[in-house]
Coordinates of N, CA and C in Angstrom, one line a residue:
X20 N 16.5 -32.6 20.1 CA 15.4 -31.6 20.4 C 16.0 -30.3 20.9
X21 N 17.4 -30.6 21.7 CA 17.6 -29.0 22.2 C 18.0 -28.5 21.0
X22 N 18.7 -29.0 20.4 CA 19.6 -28.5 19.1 C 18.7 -27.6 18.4
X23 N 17.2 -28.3 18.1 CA 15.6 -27.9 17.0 C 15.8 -26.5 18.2
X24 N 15.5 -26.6 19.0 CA 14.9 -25.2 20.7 C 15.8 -24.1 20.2
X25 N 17.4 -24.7 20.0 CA 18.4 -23.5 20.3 C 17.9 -22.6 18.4
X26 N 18.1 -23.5 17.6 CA 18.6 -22.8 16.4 C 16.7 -22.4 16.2
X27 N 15.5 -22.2 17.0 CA 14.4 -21.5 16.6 C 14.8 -20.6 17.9
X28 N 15.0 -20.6 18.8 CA 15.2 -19.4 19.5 C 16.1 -18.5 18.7
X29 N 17.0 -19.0 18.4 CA 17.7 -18.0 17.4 C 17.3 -17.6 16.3
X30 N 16.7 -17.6 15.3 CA 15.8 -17.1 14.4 C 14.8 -16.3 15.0
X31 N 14.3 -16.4 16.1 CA 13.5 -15.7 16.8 C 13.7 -14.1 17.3
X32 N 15.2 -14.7 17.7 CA 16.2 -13.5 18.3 C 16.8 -12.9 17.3
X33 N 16.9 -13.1 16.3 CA 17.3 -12.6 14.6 C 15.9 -12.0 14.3
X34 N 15.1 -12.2 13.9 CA 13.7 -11.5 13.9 C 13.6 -10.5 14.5
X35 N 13.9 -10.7 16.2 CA 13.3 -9.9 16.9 C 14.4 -8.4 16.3
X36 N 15.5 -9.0 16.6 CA 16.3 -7.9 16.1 C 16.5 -7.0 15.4
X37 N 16.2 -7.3 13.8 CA 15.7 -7.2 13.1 C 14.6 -6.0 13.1
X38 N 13.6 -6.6 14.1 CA 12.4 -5.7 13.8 C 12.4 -4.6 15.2
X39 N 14.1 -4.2 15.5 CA 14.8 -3.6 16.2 C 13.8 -3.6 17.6
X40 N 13.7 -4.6 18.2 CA 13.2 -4.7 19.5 C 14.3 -4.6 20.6
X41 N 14.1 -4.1 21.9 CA 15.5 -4.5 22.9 C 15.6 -5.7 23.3
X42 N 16.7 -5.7 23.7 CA 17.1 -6.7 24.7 C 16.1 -6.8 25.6
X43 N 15.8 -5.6 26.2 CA 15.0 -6.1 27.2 C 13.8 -6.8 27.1
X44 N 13.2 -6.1 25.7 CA 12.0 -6.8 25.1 C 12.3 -8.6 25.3
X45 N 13.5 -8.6 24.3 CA 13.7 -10.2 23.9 C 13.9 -11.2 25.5
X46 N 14.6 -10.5 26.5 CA 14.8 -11.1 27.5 C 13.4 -11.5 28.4
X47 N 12.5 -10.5 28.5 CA 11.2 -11.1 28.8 C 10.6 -11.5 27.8
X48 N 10.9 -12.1 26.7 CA 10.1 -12.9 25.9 C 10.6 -14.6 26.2
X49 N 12.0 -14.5 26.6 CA 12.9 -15.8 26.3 C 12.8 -16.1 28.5
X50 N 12.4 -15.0 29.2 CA 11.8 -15.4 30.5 C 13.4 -15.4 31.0
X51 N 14.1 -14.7 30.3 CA 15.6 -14.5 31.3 C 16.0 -13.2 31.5
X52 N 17.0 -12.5 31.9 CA 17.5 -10.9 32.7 C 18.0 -10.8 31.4
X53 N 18.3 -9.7 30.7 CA 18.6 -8.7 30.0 C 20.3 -8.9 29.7
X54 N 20.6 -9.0 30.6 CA 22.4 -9.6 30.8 C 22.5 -10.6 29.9
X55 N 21.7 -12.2 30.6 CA 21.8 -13.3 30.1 C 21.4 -13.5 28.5
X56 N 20.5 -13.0 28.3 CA 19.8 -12.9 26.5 C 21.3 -12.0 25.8
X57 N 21.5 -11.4 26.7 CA 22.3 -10.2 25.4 C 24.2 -11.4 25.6
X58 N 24.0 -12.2 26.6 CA 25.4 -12.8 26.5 C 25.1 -13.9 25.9
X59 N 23.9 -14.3 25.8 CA 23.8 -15.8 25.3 C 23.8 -15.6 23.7
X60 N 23.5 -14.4 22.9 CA 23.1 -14.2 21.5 C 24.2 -13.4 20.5
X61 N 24.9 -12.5 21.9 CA 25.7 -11.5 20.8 C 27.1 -12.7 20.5
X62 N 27.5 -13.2 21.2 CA 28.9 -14.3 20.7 C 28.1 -14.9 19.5
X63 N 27.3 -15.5 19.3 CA 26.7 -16.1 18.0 C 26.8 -15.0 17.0
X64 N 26.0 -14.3 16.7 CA 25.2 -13.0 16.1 C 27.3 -12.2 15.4
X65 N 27.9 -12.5 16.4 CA 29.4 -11.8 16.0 C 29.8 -12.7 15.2
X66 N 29.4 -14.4 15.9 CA 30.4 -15.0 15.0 C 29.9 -15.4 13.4
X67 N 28.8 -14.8 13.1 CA 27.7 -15.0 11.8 C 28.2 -13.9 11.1
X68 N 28.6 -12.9 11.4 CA 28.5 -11.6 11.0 C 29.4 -11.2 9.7
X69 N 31.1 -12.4 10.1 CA 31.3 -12.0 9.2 C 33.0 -13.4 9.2
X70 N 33.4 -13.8 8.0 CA 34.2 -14.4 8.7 C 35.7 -14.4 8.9
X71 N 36.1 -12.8 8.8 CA 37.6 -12.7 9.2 C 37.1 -11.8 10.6
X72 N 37.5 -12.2 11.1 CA 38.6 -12.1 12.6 C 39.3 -10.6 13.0
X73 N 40.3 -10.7 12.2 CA 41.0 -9.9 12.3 C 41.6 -9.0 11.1
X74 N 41.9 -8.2 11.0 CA 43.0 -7.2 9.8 C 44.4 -7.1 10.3
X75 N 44.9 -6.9 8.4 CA 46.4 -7.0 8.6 C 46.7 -5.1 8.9
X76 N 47.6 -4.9 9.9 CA 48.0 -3.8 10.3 C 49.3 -3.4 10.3
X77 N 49.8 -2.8 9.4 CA 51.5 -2.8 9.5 C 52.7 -4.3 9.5
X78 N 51.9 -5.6 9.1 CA 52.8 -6.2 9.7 C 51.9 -7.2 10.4
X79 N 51.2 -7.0 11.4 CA 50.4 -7.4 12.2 C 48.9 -7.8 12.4
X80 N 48.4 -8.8 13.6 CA 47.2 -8.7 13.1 C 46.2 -8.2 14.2
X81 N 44.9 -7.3 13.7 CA 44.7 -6.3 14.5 C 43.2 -6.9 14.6
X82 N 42.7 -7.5 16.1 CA 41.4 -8.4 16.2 C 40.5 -7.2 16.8
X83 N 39.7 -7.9 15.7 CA 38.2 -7.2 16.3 C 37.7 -7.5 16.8
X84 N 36.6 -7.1 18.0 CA 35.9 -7.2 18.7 C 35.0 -7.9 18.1
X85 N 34.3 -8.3 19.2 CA 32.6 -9.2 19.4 C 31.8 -8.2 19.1
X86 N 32.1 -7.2 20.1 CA 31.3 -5.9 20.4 C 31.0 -5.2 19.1
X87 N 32.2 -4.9 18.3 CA 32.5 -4.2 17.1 C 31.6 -4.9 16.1
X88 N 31.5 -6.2 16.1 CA 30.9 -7.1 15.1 C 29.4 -6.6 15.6
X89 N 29.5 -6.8 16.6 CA 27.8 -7.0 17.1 C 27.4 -5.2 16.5
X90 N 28.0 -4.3 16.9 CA 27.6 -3.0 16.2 C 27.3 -3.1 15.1
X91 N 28.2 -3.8 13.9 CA 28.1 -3.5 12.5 C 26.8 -4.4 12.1
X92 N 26.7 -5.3 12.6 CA 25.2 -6.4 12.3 C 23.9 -5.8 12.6
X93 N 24.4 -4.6 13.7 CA 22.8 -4.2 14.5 C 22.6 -3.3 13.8
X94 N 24.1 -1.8 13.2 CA 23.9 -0.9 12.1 C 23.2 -1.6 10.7
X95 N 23.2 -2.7 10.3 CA 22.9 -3.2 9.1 C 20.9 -3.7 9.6
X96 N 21.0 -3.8 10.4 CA 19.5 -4.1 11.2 C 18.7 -2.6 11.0
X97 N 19.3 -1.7 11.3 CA 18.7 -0.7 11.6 C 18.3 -0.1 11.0
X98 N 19.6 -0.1 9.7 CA 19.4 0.7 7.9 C 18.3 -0.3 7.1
X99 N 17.9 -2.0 8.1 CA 17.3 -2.2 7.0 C 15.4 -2.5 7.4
X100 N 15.5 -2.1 8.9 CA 14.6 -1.8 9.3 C 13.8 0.0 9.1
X101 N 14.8 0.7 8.5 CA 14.7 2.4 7.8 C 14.5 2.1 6.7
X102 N 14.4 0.5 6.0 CA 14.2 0.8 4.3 C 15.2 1.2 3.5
X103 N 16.1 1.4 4.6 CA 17.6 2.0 3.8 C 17.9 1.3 2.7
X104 N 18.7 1.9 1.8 CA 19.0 1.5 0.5 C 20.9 1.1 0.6
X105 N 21.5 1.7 2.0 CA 22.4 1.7 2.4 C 22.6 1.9 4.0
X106 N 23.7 1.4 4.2 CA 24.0 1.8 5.5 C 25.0 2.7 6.1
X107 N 24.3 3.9 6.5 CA 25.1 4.9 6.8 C 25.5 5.4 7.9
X108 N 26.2 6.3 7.8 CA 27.1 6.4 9.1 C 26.2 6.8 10.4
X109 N 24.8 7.0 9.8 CA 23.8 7.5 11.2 C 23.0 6.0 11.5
X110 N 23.3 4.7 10.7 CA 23.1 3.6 10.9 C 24.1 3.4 12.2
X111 N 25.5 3.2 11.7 CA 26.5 2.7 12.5 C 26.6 3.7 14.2
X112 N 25.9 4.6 14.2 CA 25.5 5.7 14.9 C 24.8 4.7 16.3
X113 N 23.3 4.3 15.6 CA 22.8 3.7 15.8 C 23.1 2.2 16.6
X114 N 24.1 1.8 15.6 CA 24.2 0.2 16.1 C 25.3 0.7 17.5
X115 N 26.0 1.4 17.3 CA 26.7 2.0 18.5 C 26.2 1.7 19.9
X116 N 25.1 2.6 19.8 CA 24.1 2.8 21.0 C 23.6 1.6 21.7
X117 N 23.1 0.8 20.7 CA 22.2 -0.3 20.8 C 23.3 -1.6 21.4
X118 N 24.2 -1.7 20.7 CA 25.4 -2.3 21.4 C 25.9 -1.6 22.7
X119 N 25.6 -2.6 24.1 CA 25.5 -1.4 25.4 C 26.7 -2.5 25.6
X120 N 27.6 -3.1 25.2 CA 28.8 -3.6 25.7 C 29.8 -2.9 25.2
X121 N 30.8 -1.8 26.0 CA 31.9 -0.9 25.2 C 31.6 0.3 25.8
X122 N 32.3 1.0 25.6 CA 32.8 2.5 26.2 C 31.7 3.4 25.0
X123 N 31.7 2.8 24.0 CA 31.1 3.8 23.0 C 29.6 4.1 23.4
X124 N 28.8 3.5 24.0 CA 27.5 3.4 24.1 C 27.6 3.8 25.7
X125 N 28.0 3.3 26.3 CA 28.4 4.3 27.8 C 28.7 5.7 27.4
X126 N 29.5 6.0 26.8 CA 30.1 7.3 26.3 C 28.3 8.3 25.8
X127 N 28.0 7.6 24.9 CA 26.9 8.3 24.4 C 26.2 8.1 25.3
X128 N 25.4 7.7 26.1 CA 24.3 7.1 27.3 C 24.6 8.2 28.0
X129 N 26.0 8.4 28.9 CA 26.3 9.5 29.5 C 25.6 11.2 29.1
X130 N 26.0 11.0 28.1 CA 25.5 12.4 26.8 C 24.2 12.7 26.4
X131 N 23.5 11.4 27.2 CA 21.9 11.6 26.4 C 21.5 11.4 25.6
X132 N 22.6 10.2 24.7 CA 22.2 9.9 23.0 C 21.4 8.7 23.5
X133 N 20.4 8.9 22.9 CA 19.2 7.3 23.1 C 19.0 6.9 21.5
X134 N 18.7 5.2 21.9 CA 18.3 5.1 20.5 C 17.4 5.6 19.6
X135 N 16.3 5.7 20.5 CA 14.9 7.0 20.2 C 15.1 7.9 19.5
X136 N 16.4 9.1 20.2 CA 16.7 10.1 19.2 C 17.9 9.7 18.4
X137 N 18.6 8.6 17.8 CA 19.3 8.9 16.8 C 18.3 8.1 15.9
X138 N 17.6 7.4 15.7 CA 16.3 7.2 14.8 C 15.6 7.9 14.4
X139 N 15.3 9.2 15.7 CA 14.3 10.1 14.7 C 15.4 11.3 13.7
X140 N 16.6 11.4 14.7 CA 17.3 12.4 13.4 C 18.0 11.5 12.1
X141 N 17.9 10.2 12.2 CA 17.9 9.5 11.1 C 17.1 9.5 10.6
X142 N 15.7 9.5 10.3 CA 14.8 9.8 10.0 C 14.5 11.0 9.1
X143 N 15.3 11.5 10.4 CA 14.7 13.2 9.4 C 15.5 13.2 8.5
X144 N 17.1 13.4 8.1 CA 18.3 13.2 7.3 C 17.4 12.4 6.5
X145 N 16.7 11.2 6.4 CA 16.9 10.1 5.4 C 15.8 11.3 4.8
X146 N 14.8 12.1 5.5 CA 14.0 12.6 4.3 C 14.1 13.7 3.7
X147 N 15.4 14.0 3.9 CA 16.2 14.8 3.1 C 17.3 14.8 2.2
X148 N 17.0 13.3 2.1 CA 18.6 12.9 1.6 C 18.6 12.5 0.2
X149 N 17.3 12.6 -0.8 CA 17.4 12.6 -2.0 C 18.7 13.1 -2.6
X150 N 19.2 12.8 -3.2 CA 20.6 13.0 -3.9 C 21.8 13.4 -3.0
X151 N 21.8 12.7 -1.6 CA 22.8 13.4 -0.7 C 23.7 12.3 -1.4
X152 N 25.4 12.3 -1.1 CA 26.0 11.8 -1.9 C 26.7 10.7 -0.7
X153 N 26.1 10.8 0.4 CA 26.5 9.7 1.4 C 25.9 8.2 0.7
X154 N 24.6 8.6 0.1 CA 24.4 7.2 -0.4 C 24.3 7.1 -1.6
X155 N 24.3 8.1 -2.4 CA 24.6 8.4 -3.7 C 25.0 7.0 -4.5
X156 N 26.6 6.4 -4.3 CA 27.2 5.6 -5.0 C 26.5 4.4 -4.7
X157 N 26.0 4.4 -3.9 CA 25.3 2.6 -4.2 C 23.8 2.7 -3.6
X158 N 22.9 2.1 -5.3 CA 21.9 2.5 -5.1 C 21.7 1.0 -4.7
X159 N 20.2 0.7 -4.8 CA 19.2 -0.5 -4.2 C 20.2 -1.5 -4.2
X160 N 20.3 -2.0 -3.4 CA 21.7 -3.3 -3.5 C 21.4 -4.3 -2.4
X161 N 21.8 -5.8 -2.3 CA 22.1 -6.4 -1.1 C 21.1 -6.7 -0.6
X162 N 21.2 -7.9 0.4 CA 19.6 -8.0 1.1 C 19.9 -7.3 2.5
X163 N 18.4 -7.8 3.4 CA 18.8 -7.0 4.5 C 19.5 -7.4 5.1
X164 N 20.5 -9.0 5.4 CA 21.5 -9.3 5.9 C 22.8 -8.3 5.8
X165 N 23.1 -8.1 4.1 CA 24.0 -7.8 3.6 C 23.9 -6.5 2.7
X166 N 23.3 -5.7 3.4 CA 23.0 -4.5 3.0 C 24.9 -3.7 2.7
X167 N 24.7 -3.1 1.5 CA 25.9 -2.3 1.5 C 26.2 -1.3 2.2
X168 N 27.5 -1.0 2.3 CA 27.7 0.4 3.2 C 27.4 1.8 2.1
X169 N 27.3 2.9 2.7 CA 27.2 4.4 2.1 C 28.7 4.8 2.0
X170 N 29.1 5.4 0.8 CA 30.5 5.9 0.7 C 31.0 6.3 2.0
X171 N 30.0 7.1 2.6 CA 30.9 7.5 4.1 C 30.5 6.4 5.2
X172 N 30.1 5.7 4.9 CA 30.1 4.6 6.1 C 31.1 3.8 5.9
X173 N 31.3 3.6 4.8 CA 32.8 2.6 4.4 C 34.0 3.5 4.7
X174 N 34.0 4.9 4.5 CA 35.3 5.3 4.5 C 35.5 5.5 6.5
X175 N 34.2 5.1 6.7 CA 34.2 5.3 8.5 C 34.3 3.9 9.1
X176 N 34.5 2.8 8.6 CA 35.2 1.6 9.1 C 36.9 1.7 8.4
X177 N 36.6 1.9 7.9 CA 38.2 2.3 7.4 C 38.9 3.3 8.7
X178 N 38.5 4.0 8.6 CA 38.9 5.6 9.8 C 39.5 4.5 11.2
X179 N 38.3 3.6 11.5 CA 38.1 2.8 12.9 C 39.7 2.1 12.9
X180 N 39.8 1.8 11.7 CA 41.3 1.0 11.8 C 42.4 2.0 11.9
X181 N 42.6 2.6 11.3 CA 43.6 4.3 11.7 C 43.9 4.5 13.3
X182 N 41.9 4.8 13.6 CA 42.2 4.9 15.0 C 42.8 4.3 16.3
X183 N 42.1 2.6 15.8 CA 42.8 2.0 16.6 C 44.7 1.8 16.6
X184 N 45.3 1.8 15.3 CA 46.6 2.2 15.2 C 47.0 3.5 16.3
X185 N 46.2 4.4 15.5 CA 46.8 5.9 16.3 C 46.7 5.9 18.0
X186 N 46.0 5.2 18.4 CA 45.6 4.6 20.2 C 46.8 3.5 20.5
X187 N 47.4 3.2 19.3 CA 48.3 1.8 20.0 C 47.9 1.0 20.4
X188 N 46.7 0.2 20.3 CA 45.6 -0.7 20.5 C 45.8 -2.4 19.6
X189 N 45.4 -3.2 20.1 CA 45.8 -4.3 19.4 C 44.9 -5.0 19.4
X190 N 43.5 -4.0 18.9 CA 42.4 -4.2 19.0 C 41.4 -3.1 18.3
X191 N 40.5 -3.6 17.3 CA 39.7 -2.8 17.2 C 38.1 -2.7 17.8
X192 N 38.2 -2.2 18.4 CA 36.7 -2.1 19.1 C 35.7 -0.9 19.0
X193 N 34.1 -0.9 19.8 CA 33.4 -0.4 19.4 C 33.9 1.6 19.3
X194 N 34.4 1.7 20.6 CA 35.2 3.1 21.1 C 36.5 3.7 19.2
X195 N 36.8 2.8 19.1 CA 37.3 3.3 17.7 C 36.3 3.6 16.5
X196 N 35.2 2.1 16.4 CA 33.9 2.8 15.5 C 33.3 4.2 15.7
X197 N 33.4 4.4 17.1 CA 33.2 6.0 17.5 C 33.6 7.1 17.4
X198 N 35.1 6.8 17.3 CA 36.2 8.0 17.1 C 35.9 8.3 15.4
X199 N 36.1 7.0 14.8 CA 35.7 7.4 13.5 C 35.2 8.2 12.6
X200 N 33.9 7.8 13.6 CA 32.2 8.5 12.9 C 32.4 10.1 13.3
X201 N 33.3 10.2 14.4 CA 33.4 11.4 14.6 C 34.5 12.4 13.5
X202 N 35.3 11.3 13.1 CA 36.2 12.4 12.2 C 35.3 12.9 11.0
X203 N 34.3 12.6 10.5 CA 33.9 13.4 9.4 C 32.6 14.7 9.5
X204 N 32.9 15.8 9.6 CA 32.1 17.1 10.0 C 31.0 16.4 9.5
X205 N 30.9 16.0 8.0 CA 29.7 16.3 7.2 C 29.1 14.8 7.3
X206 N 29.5 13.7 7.7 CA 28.3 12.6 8.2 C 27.3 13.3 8.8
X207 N 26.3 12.0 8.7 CA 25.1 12.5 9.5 C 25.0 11.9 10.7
X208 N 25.9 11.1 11.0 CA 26.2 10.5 12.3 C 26.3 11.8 13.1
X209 N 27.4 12.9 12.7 CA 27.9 14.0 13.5 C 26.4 15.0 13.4
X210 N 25.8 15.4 12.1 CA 24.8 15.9 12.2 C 23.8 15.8 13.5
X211 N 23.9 14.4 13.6 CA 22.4 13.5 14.3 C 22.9 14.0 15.9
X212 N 24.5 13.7 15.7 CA 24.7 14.1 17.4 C 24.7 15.8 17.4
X213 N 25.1 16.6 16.8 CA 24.6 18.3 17.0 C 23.1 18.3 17.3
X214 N 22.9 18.0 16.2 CA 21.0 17.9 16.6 C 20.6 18.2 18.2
X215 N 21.5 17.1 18.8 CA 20.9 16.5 19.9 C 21.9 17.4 20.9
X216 N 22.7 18.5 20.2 CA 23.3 19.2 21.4 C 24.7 18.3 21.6
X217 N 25.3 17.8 21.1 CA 26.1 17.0 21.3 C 27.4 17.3 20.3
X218 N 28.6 17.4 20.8 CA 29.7 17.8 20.0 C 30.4 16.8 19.7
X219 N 31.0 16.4 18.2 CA 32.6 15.1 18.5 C 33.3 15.9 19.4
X220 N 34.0 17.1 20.0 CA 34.8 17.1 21.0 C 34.0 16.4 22.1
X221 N 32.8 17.0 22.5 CA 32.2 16.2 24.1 C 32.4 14.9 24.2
X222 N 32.1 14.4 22.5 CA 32.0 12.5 22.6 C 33.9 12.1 22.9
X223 N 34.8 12.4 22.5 CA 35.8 11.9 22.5 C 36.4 12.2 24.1
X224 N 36.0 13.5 24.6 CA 36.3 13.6 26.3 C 35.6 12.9 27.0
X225 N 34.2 12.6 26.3 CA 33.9 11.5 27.6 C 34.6 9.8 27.9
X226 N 34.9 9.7 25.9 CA 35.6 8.6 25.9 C 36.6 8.7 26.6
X227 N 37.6 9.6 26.6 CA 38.6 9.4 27.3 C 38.3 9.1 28.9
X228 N 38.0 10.1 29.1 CA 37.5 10.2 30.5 C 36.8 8.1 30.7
X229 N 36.1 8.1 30.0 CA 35.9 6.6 30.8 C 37.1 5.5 30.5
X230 N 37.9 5.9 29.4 CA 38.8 4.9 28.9 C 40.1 4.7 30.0
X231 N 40.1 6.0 31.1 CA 40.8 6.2 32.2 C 40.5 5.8 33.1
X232 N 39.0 5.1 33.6 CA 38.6 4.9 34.7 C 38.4 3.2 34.1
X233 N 38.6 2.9 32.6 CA 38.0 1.5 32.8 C 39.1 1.2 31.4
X234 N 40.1 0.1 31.7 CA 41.3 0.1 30.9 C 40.5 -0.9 29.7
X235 N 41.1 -0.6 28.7 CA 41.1 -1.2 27.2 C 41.0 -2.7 27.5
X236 N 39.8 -2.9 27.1 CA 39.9 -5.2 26.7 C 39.9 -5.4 25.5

């Protein structure tokens, strides 16, 4: 019977997600603090997500985060809660935020990026984006588990692993999905944060700045 409780709570909490509700929402729904729902679900939710672990790096093997995972599931939630046809780098924008475990979503929070507004400048982008060539190469594809990436969303998990090399890190986590999104001017990740008054220089000094007061896990 607990076994039947756990795996319909979880479906529940996949739904909810899905139909991009908070934590906080799901935590008074499941009658526990916000903490406990988001620790009791994201280790599952990471370990579903995908099933390698880690990448080969020079030689070496370079593990990824919970955190990291949990972003890319919540980005794929987000694009497919937008109808998206892909998942773009103002998705992984998104799952950033929403993922509040990591320096990346501290980093933004600090700056004033809310989920609110990278949804509505996702929004606005997606209704401008007939023939934009971020999503160009891959049309209707995938379900909404396994929605594909947008050429520049893929070449921005790619970047993530660079970064974490270039950091000397033996780890990829959410703060490198960040640095990423920021190397390409013409994402709409970077668009969505100008929008909002926000620079990739501001986002990477706040990173720092917190990555100084709170050492690398």
């Amino acid at each position: 019977m607990r076994g039947c409780l756990d795996r319909l709570e979880a479906e529940h909490v996949d739904a909810a997600l899905e139909a991009r509700c908070s934590w906080r929402v799901i935590a008074d729904a499941l009658g526990v603090s916000r903490q406990a729902a988001h620790r009791r679900h994201t280790t599952r939710i990471a370990a579903a997500s995908q099933p390698a672990r880690t990448e080969p790096v020079a030689g070496n093997r370079l593990v990824i985060t919970g955190a990291a995972r949990v972003a890319v599931v919540m980005a794929r939630q987000e694009a497919a809660g937008a109808q998206s046809p892909n998942v773009g780098t103002e998705h992984l924008l998104a799952g950033l935020v929403r993922q509040r475990d990591g320096l990346a979503a501290d980093a933004l929070g600090t700056l004033g990026v809310t989920l609110d507004k990278v949804r509505h400048c996702a929004q606005a982008s997606a209704d401008r984006a007939h023939g934009d060539p971020e999503t160009a190469d891959h049309p209707l594809a995938g379900t909404k588990a396994r929605l594909p990436f947008s050429r520049r969303g893929r070449e921005s998990l790619e970047q993530s692993l660079r970064e974490a090399v270039r950091l000397g890190d033996d780890h990829l986590g959410v703060e490198h999905l960040l640095l990423a999104l920021l190397r390409d001017p013409g994402s709409r990740a970077v668009e969505c944060l100008k929008r909002l008054d926000v620079t990739p220089a501001m986002v990477e000094e706040e990173l720092q700045r917190l990555s100084e007061r709170h050492p690398r896990a």
